[in-house]
Amino acid sequence: MQQQDEVAARVRQVIDAAGVSAREFARRIVIDPSKLSRSLNGTRRFTAAELARIADIGAVDVGWLLGSAAGAAADTDAAGLTAAGAAVTASPVRSPSAPRPPVPSPEGGRPLQIVRETVRLIAERGFHAVRVADIAAACHTSTAAIHYHFPGRDELLEAAVRWCMDEDTRRRADATAGTRHAGDELRLLIELQTPRTEQQRRQWCVWLDLWAEAARSTTVGRLHVEYYRQWRGTVADVIRRGVEQGVFRPVDADGAALALTALIDGLASQVLATEPGGRDDGVPGTGAQAMHDALTAHVDACLTAPTAD
């Protein structure tokens, strides 16, 4: 319990250093605010994936959040004990106010590198075909080092889901920043969800794998529900604003968002199934462009307000 309280105290320092509310910080690490509150109050333990996200966003070591090499080892499995202790002992312990020195792994340190490589491998092979050893090889490190940050496959999957959610939300926000016309914004969202590029296809492959896991995993299922609540809410808000602008017909925004997002999911799964490796394979009407055309036609037919002659 003492260590749990110490971890909570250090997380509070990270939140204070970020200069945001606890609710906003919860949004940044893609966690329900009530879970963050319970963890800060000591009635719930932070998961390894959550600590990795907090360390990444706060630019601190996971070892510092855990308090000591011994504390870090307590959250790893037996295979990672020696490496975990050595990693924390060898690295200087830093507070959130101390600058983070350069590290060899890209943009956010080892935890973020592990998550990104996990996502890439899931997209290429499927979650159940990816071993911890494969992730370690992709990160040029040991399985013990992977287990230090993520004790098991469940933690890795949860971190991968959260990262994909965060990246998807960030890309949408970046692409639509400054867009005032609701019709233009909705078409931008459709463009972002059309798997044309390799990155978009990879993201969709991960989502398909996560849908299957969501049907079996309570944790991933909850994340899946939360993500879709946010995603449908974003689309509904755009439609609602379009109705106010006179761009869209006076429709039920929530119902229209549910229909449109379901259509996006269904069409995307068909595109991925008929375009292995990015090829159309000659199947008419099932390519990425056909998907995009069908979605825009749906918006024009069901949402766009008729223009006066």
Tab-separated table of C-alpha atoms in Angstrom:
chain	number	residue	atom	x	y	z
A	1	MET	CA	0.000	0.000	0.000
A	2	GLN	CA	2.856	2.384	0.780
A	3	GLN	CA	4.392	1.859	-2.652
A	4	GLN	CA	0.966	2.381	-4.261
A	5	ASP	CA	0.617	5.698	-2.412
A	6	GLU	CA	4.118	6.727	-3.518
A	7	VAL	CA	3.311	5.936	-7.158
A	8	ALA	CA	0.100	7.986	-6.898
A	9	ALA	CA	2.064	10.897	-5.403
A	10	ARG	CA	4.541	10.829	-8.287
A	11	VAL	CA	1.742	10.702	-10.849
A	12	ARG	CA	0.234	13.778	-9.168
A	13	GLN	CA	3.599	15.509	-9.652
A	14	VAL	CA	3.490	14.648	-13.353
A	15	ILE	CA	-0.061	16.032	-13.640
A	16	ASP	CA	0.943	19.212	-11.786
A	17	ALA	CA	3.991	19.646	-14.037
A	18	ALA	CA	1.764	19.243	-17.108
A	19	GLY	CA	-0.339	22.164	-15.866
A	20	VAL	CA	-3.664	20.516	-16.724
A	21	SER	CA	-6.633	19.193	-14.791
A	22	ALA	CA	-6.857	15.547	-13.795
A	23	ARG	CA	-9.731	15.117	-16.257
A	24	GLU	CA	-7.650	16.523	-19.117
A	25	PHE	CA	-4.689	14.357	-18.132
A	26	ALA	CA	-6.989	11.318	-18.102
A	27	ARG	CA	-8.018	12.192	-21.661
A	28	ARG	CA	-4.377	12.430	-22.746
A	29	ILE	CA	-3.532	8.974	-21.426
A	30	VAL	CA	-6.886	7.623	-22.731
A	31	ILE	CA	-8.241	6.480	-19.381
A	32	ASP	CA	-11.604	7.056	-17.770
A	33	PRO	CA	-11.336	9.991	-15.313
A	34	SER	CA	-12.948	7.887	-12.576
A	35	LYS	CA	-10.201	5.274	-12.942
A	36	LEU	CA	-7.523	7.926	-12.676
A	37	SER	CA	-9.224	9.340	-9.595
A	38	ARG	CA	-9.402	5.916	-7.933
A	39	SER	CA	-5.756	5.244	-8.736
A	40	LEU	CA	-4.700	8.602	-7.308
A	41	ASN	CA	-6.757	7.919	-4.185
A	42	GLY	CA	-5.185	4.495	-3.682
A	43	THR	CA	-8.289	2.378	-4.294
A	44	ARG	CA	-7.032	1.124	-7.661
A	45	ARG	CA	-3.589	0.221	-8.973
A	46	PHE	CA	-2.198	1.813	-12.118
A	47	THR	CA	-1.632	-0.793	-14.824
A	48	ALA	CA	1.793	-1.161	-16.416
A	49	ALA	CA	0.408	0.210	-19.689
A	50	GLU	CA	-0.989	3.268	-17.918
A	51	LEU	CA	2.325	3.921	-16.180
A	52	ALA	CA	4.097	3.672	-19.530
A	53	ARG	CA	1.723	6.258	-21.014
A	54	ILE	CA	2.155	8.553	-18.000
A	55	ALA	CA	5.943	8.237	-18.219
A	56	ASP	CA	5.855	8.993	-21.945
A	57	ILE	CA	3.604	12.044	-21.647
A	58	GLY	CA	5.356	13.325	-18.512
A	59	ALA	CA	8.861	12.730	-19.952
A	60	VAL	CA	9.940	10.725	-16.895
A	61	ASP	CA	11.224	7.218	-16.316
A	62	VAL	CA	8.818	4.431	-15.395
A	63	GLY	CA	11.419	3.572	-12.752
A	64	TRP	CA	11.020	7.018	-11.221
A	65	LEU	CA	7.235	6.572	-11.086
A	66	LEU	CA	7.694	3.239	-9.331
A	67	GLY	CA	10.111	4.814	-6.863
A	68	SER	CA	13.063	2.429	-6.967
A	69	ALA	CA	14.613	-0.551	-8.693
A	70	ALA	CA	12.925	-2.806	-6.167
A	71	GLY	CA	9.581	-1.186	-6.813
A	72	ALA	CA	10.046	-1.559	-10.548
A	73	ALA	CA	10.891	-5.220	-10.147
A	74	ALA	CA	7.710	-5.789	-8.173
A	75	ASP	CA	5.618	-5.005	-11.243
A	76	THR	CA	7.507	-7.289	-13.618
A	77	ASP	CA	7.409	-11.018	-14.066
A	78	ALA	CA	10.232	-13.329	-13.040
A	79	ALA	CA	11.868	-13.217	-16.454
A	80	GLY	CA	12.305	-9.475	-16.240
A	81	LEU	CA	13.496	-9.017	-12.634
A	82	THR	CA	17.223	-8.708	-13.272
A	83	ALA	CA	16.890	-6.494	-16.329
A	84	ALA	CA	14.309	-4.271	-14.635
A	85	GLY	CA	16.479	-3.650	-11.620
A	86	ALA	CA	19.541	-3.044	-13.747
A	87	ALA	CA	17.684	-0.669	-16.046
A	88	VAL	CA	16.457	1.526	-13.210
A	89	THR	CA	19.756	1.411	-11.308
A	90	ALA	CA	21.752	2.325	-14.403
A	91	SER	CA	19.478	5.235	-15.296
A	92	PRO	CA	19.430	8.480	-13.314
A	93	VAL	CA	16.144	8.996	-11.460
A	94	ARG	CA	14.526	12.204	-12.694
A	95	SER	CA	11.620	14.241	-11.411
A	96	PRO	CA	9.080	15.758	-13.846
A	97	SER	CA	10.862	19.111	-13.613
A	98	ALA	CA	14.233	17.690	-14.693
A	99	PRO	CA	15.069	17.691	-18.440
A	100	ARG	CA	15.043	14.349	-20.196
A	101	PRO	CA	18.400	13.493	-21.813
A	102	PRO	CA	18.499	12.147	-25.363
A	103	VAL	CA	17.671	8.450	-25.699
A	104	PRO	CA	18.336	6.164	-28.660
A	105	SER	CA	14.713	5.066	-29.055
A	106	PRO	CA	12.397	7.360	-31.035
A	107	GLU	CA	10.068	10.064	-29.742
A	108	GLY	CA	9.163	9.089	-26.216
A	109	GLY	CA	11.652	6.479	-25.096
A	110	ARG	CA	11.581	2.724	-24.919
A	111	PRO	CA	7.891	2.242	-23.911
A	112	LEU	CA	6.659	4.169	-26.940
A	113	GLN	CA	9.066	2.319	-29.226
A	114	ILE	CA	7.779	-1.006	-27.886
A	115	VAL	CA	4.159	0.005	-28.430
A	116	ARG	CA	4.817	1.233	-31.969
A	117	GLU	CA	6.626	-1.952	-32.928
A	118	THR	CA	3.845	-4.002	-31.340
A	119	VAL	CA	1.265	-2.160	-33.448
A	120	ARG	CA	3.334	-2.679	-36.600
A	121	LEU	CA	3.717	-6.398	-35.943
A	122	ILE	CA	0.026	-6.822	-35.088
A	123	ALA	CA	-0.863	-5.162	-38.403
A	124	GLU	CA	1.480	-7.479	-40.291
A	125	ARG	CA	0.813	-10.784	-38.510
A	126	GLY	CA	-2.180	-10.484	-36.197
A	127	PHE	CA	-2.021	-10.183	-32.439
A	128	HIS	CA	-1.934	-13.892	-31.613
A	129	ALA	CA	0.920	-14.501	-34.037
A	130	VAL	CA	3.148	-11.888	-32.406
A	131	ARG	CA	5.469	-13.135	-29.664
A	132	VAL	CA	7.226	-11.022	-27.067
A	133	ALA	CA	10.469	-12.286	-28.614
A	134	ASP	CA	9.391	-10.813	-31.980
A	135	ILE	CA	8.772	-7.431	-30.376
A	136	ALA	CA	12.119	-7.573	-28.574
A	137	ALA	CA	13.903	-8.359	-31.845
A	138	ALA	CA	12.139	-5.465	-33.605
A	139	CYS	CA	13.232	-3.125	-30.785
A	140	HIS	CA	16.777	-4.551	-30.718
A	141	THR	CA	16.464	-5.421	-27.054
A	142	SER	CA	15.764	-8.397	-24.794
A	143	THR	CA	12.470	-9.967	-23.766
A	144	ALA	CA	13.360	-9.043	-20.181
A	145	ALA	CA	13.452	-5.365	-21.173
A	146	ILE	CA	10.010	-5.725	-22.790
A	147	HIS	CA	8.655	-7.342	-19.629
A	148	TYR	CA	10.061	-4.499	-17.554
A	149	HIS	CA	7.689	-2.050	-19.227
A	150	PHE	CA	4.858	-4.487	-20.020
A	151	PRO	CA	4.732	-7.585	-17.792
A	152	GLY	CA	2.533	-9.591	-20.172
A	153	ARG	CA	0.756	-9.741	-23.524
A	154	ASP	CA	-2.427	-8.293	-22.024
A	155	GLU	CA	-0.589	-5.140	-20.984
A	156	LEU	CA	0.993	-4.875	-24.423
A	157	LEU	CA	-2.378	-5.215	-26.138
A	158	GLU	CA	-3.940	-2.614	-23.866
A	159	ALA	CA	-1.078	-0.201	-24.551
A	160	ALA	CA	-1.384	-0.830	-28.301
A	161	VAL	CA	-5.121	-0.116	-28.186
A	162	ARG	CA	-4.593	3.102	-26.232
A	163	TRP	CA	-1.844	4.270	-28.582
A	164	CYS	CA	-3.980	3.596	-31.671
A	165	MET	CA	-6.887	5.455	-30.091
A	166	ASP	CA	-4.681	8.393	-29.214
A	167	GLU	CA	-3.054	8.515	-32.657
A	168	ASP	CA	-6.405	8.307	-34.421
A	169	THR	CA	-7.791	11.131	-32.291
A	170	ARG	CA	-4.666	13.243	-32.855
A	171	ARG	CA	-4.735	12.778	-36.632
A	172	ARG	CA	-8.387	13.782	-36.792
A	173	ALA	CA	-7.757	16.860	-34.655
A	174	ASP	CA	-4.752	17.896	-36.767
A	175	ALA	CA	-6.531	17.370	-40.086
A	176	THR	CA	-9.680	19.267	-39.137
A	177	ALA	CA	-8.071	22.100	-37.152
A	178	GLY	CA	-9.372	25.407	-38.409
A	179	THR	CA	-12.127	23.847	-40.537
A	180	ARG	CA	-15.358	25.768	-39.984
A	181	HIS	CA	-17.597	24.316	-42.695
A	182	ALA	CA	-19.216	21.161	-41.273
A	183	GLY	CA	-19.601	19.577	-44.701
A	184	ASP	CA	-15.888	19.969	-45.424
A	185	GLU	CA	-15.002	18.603	-41.991
A	186	LEU	CA	-17.165	15.512	-42.394
A	187	ARG	CA	-15.571	14.789	-45.775
A	188	LEU	CA	-12.116	15.186	-44.208
A	189	LEU	CA	-13.077	12.624	-41.560
A	190	ILE	CA	-14.221	10.241	-44.295
A	191	GLU	CA	-10.939	10.738	-46.152
A	192	LEU	CA	-8.981	9.902	-42.991
A	193	GLN	CA	-10.959	6.684	-42.536
A	194	THR	CA	-10.459	5.501	-46.133
A	195	PRO	CA	-7.572	2.974	-46.202
A	196	ARG	CA	-5.628	4.349	-49.163
A	197	THR	CA	-2.118	4.699	-47.733
A	198	GLU	CA	0.035	2.023	-46.126
A	199	GLN	CA	-0.314	3.759	-42.769
A	200	GLN	CA	-4.110	3.822	-43.030
A	201	ARG	CA	-4.200	0.160	-44.036
A	202	ARG	CA	-1.927	-0.769	-41.134
A	203	GLN	CA	-4.163	1.106	-38.716
A	204	TRP	CA	-7.256	-0.632	-40.035
A	205	CYS	CA	-5.590	-4.054	-39.815
A	206	VAL	CA	-4.894	-3.382	-36.156
A	207	TRP	CA	-8.489	-2.278	-35.581
A	208	LEU	CA	-9.832	-5.472	-37.155
A	209	ASP	CA	-7.660	-7.546	-34.849
A	210	LEU	CA	-8.730	-5.496	-31.853
A	211	TRP	CA	-12.409	-5.935	-32.693
A	212	ALA	CA	-11.928	-9.685	-32.405
A	213	GLU	CA	-10.094	-9.257	-29.107
A	214	ALA	CA	-12.797	-6.901	-27.822
A	215	ALA	CA	-15.307	-9.738	-28.156
A	216	ARG	CA	-13.195	-11.855	-25.791
A	217	SER	CA	-11.388	-9.403	-23.530
A	218	THR	CA	-13.202	-7.314	-20.941
A	219	THR	CA	-10.389	-4.755	-20.796
A	220	VAL	CA	-10.076	-4.317	-24.545
A	221	GLY	CA	-13.849	-4.388	-24.827
A	222	ARG	CA	-14.153	-1.439	-22.460
A	223	LEU	CA	-11.524	0.484	-24.424
A	224	HIS	CA	-13.368	-0.374	-27.627
A	225	VAL	CA	-16.643	0.979	-26.194
A	226	GLU	CA	-14.925	4.154	-24.990
A	227	TYR	CA	-13.201	4.751	-28.325
A	228	TYR	CA	-16.403	4.343	-30.316
A	229	ARG	CA	-18.270	6.576	-27.895
A	230	GLN	CA	-15.707	9.299	-28.603
A	231	TRP	CA	-15.589	8.642	-32.349
A	232	ARG	CA	-19.374	8.635	-32.820
A	233	GLY	CA	-19.575	11.718	-30.596
A	234	THR	CA	-17.115	13.514	-32.884
A	235	VAL	CA	-19.136	12.649	-35.992
A	236	ALA	CA	-22.416	13.570	-34.274
A	237	ASP	CA	-21.011	16.947	-33.244
A	238	VAL	CA	-19.993	17.697	-36.838
A	239	ILE	CA	-23.422	16.681	-38.147
A	240	ARG	CA	-25.145	18.720	-35.436
A	241	ARG	CA	-23.064	21.763	-36.380
A	242	GLY	CA	-23.865	21.173	-40.047
A	243	VAL	CA	-27.578	21.196	-39.262
A	244	GLU	CA	-27.124	24.534	-37.461
A	245	GLN	CA	-25.189	25.904	-40.444
A	246	GLY	CA	-27.870	24.768	-42.871
A	247	VAL	CA	-25.355	22.471	-44.581
A	248	PHE	CA	-27.134	19.287	-43.477
A	249	ARG	CA	-30.793	18.408	-43.227
A	250	PRO	CA	-32.458	18.523	-39.783
A	251	VAL	CA	-31.626	14.922	-38.884
A	252	ASP	CA	-31.061	13.087	-35.613
A	253	ALA	CA	-27.297	13.673	-35.303
A	254	ASP	CA	-26.638	10.704	-33.021
A	255	GLY	CA	-28.550	8.286	-35.233
A	256	ALA	CA	-26.898	9.619	-38.371
A	257	ALA	CA	-23.457	9.289	-36.765
A	258	LEU	CA	-24.181	5.691	-35.771
A	259	ALA	CA	-25.221	4.822	-39.332
A	260	LEU	CA	-22.255	6.565	-40.949
A	261	THR	CA	-19.602	5.071	-38.634
A	262	ALA	CA	-21.107	1.600	-39.076
A	263	LEU	CA	-20.988	2.065	-42.852
A	264	ILE	CA	-17.342	3.162	-42.624
A	265	ASP	CA	-16.429	0.063	-40.607
A	266	GLY	CA	-18.251	-2.327	-42.913
A	267	LEU	CA	-16.812	-0.885	-46.108
A	268	ALA	CA	-13.287	-0.698	-44.692
A	269	SER	CA	-13.354	-4.376	-43.731
A	270	GLN	CA	-14.372	-5.250	-47.301
A	271	VAL	CA	-11.604	-3.098	-48.779
A	272	LEU	CA	-8.992	-4.804	-46.598
A	273	ALA	CA	-10.361	-8.254	-47.447
A	274	THR	CA	-10.282	-7.641	-51.208
A	275	GLU	CA	-7.094	-5.600	-51.418
A	276	PRO	CA	-4.395	-7.819	-49.894
A	277	GLY	CA	-1.068	-6.035	-49.958
A	278	GLY	CA	-2.768	-2.901	-51.292
A	279	ARG	CA	-4.018	-4.458	-54.576
A	280	ASP	CA	-7.570	-4.207	-55.867
A	281	ASP	CA	-7.358	-7.732	-57.362
A	282	GLY	CA	-9.927	-6.731	-59.949
A	283	VAL	CA	-12.943	-6.963	-57.660
A	284	PRO	CA	-15.271	-4.171	-58.833
A	285	GLY	CA	-16.698	-1.776	-56.297
A	286	THR	CA	-14.596	-2.927	-53.352
A	287	GLY	CA	-11.494	-0.731	-53.577
A	288	ALA	CA	-10.581	2.244	-51.408
A	289	GLN	CA	-11.866	4.714	-54.009
A	290	ALA	CA	-15.158	2.836	-54.263
A	291	MET	CA	-15.462	3.004	-50.481
A	292	HIS	CA	-14.799	6.742	-50.504
A	293	ASP	CA	-17.318	7.285	-53.283
A	294	ALA	CA	-19.981	5.249	-51.458
A	295	LEU	CA	-19.472	7.219	-48.242
A	296	THR	CA	-19.666	10.606	-49.942
A	297	ALA	CA	-22.747	9.447	-51.860
A	298	HIS	CA	-24.332	8.436	-48.548
A	299	VAL	CA	-23.597	11.879	-47.082
A	300	ASP	CA	-25.011	13.606	-50.173
A	301	ALA	CA	-28.161	11.474	-50.224
A	302	CYS	CA	-28.930	11.303	-46.499
A	303	LEU	CA	-27.397	14.412	-44.941
A	304	THR	CA	-26.621	17.224	-47.362
A	305	ALA	CA	-29.340	19.841	-47.453
A	306	PRO	CA	-30.863	20.464	-50.887
A	307	THR	CA	-29.800	23.716	-52.509
A	308	ALA	CA	-32.330	26.220	-53.653
A	309	ASP	CA	-32.638	26.535	-57.424
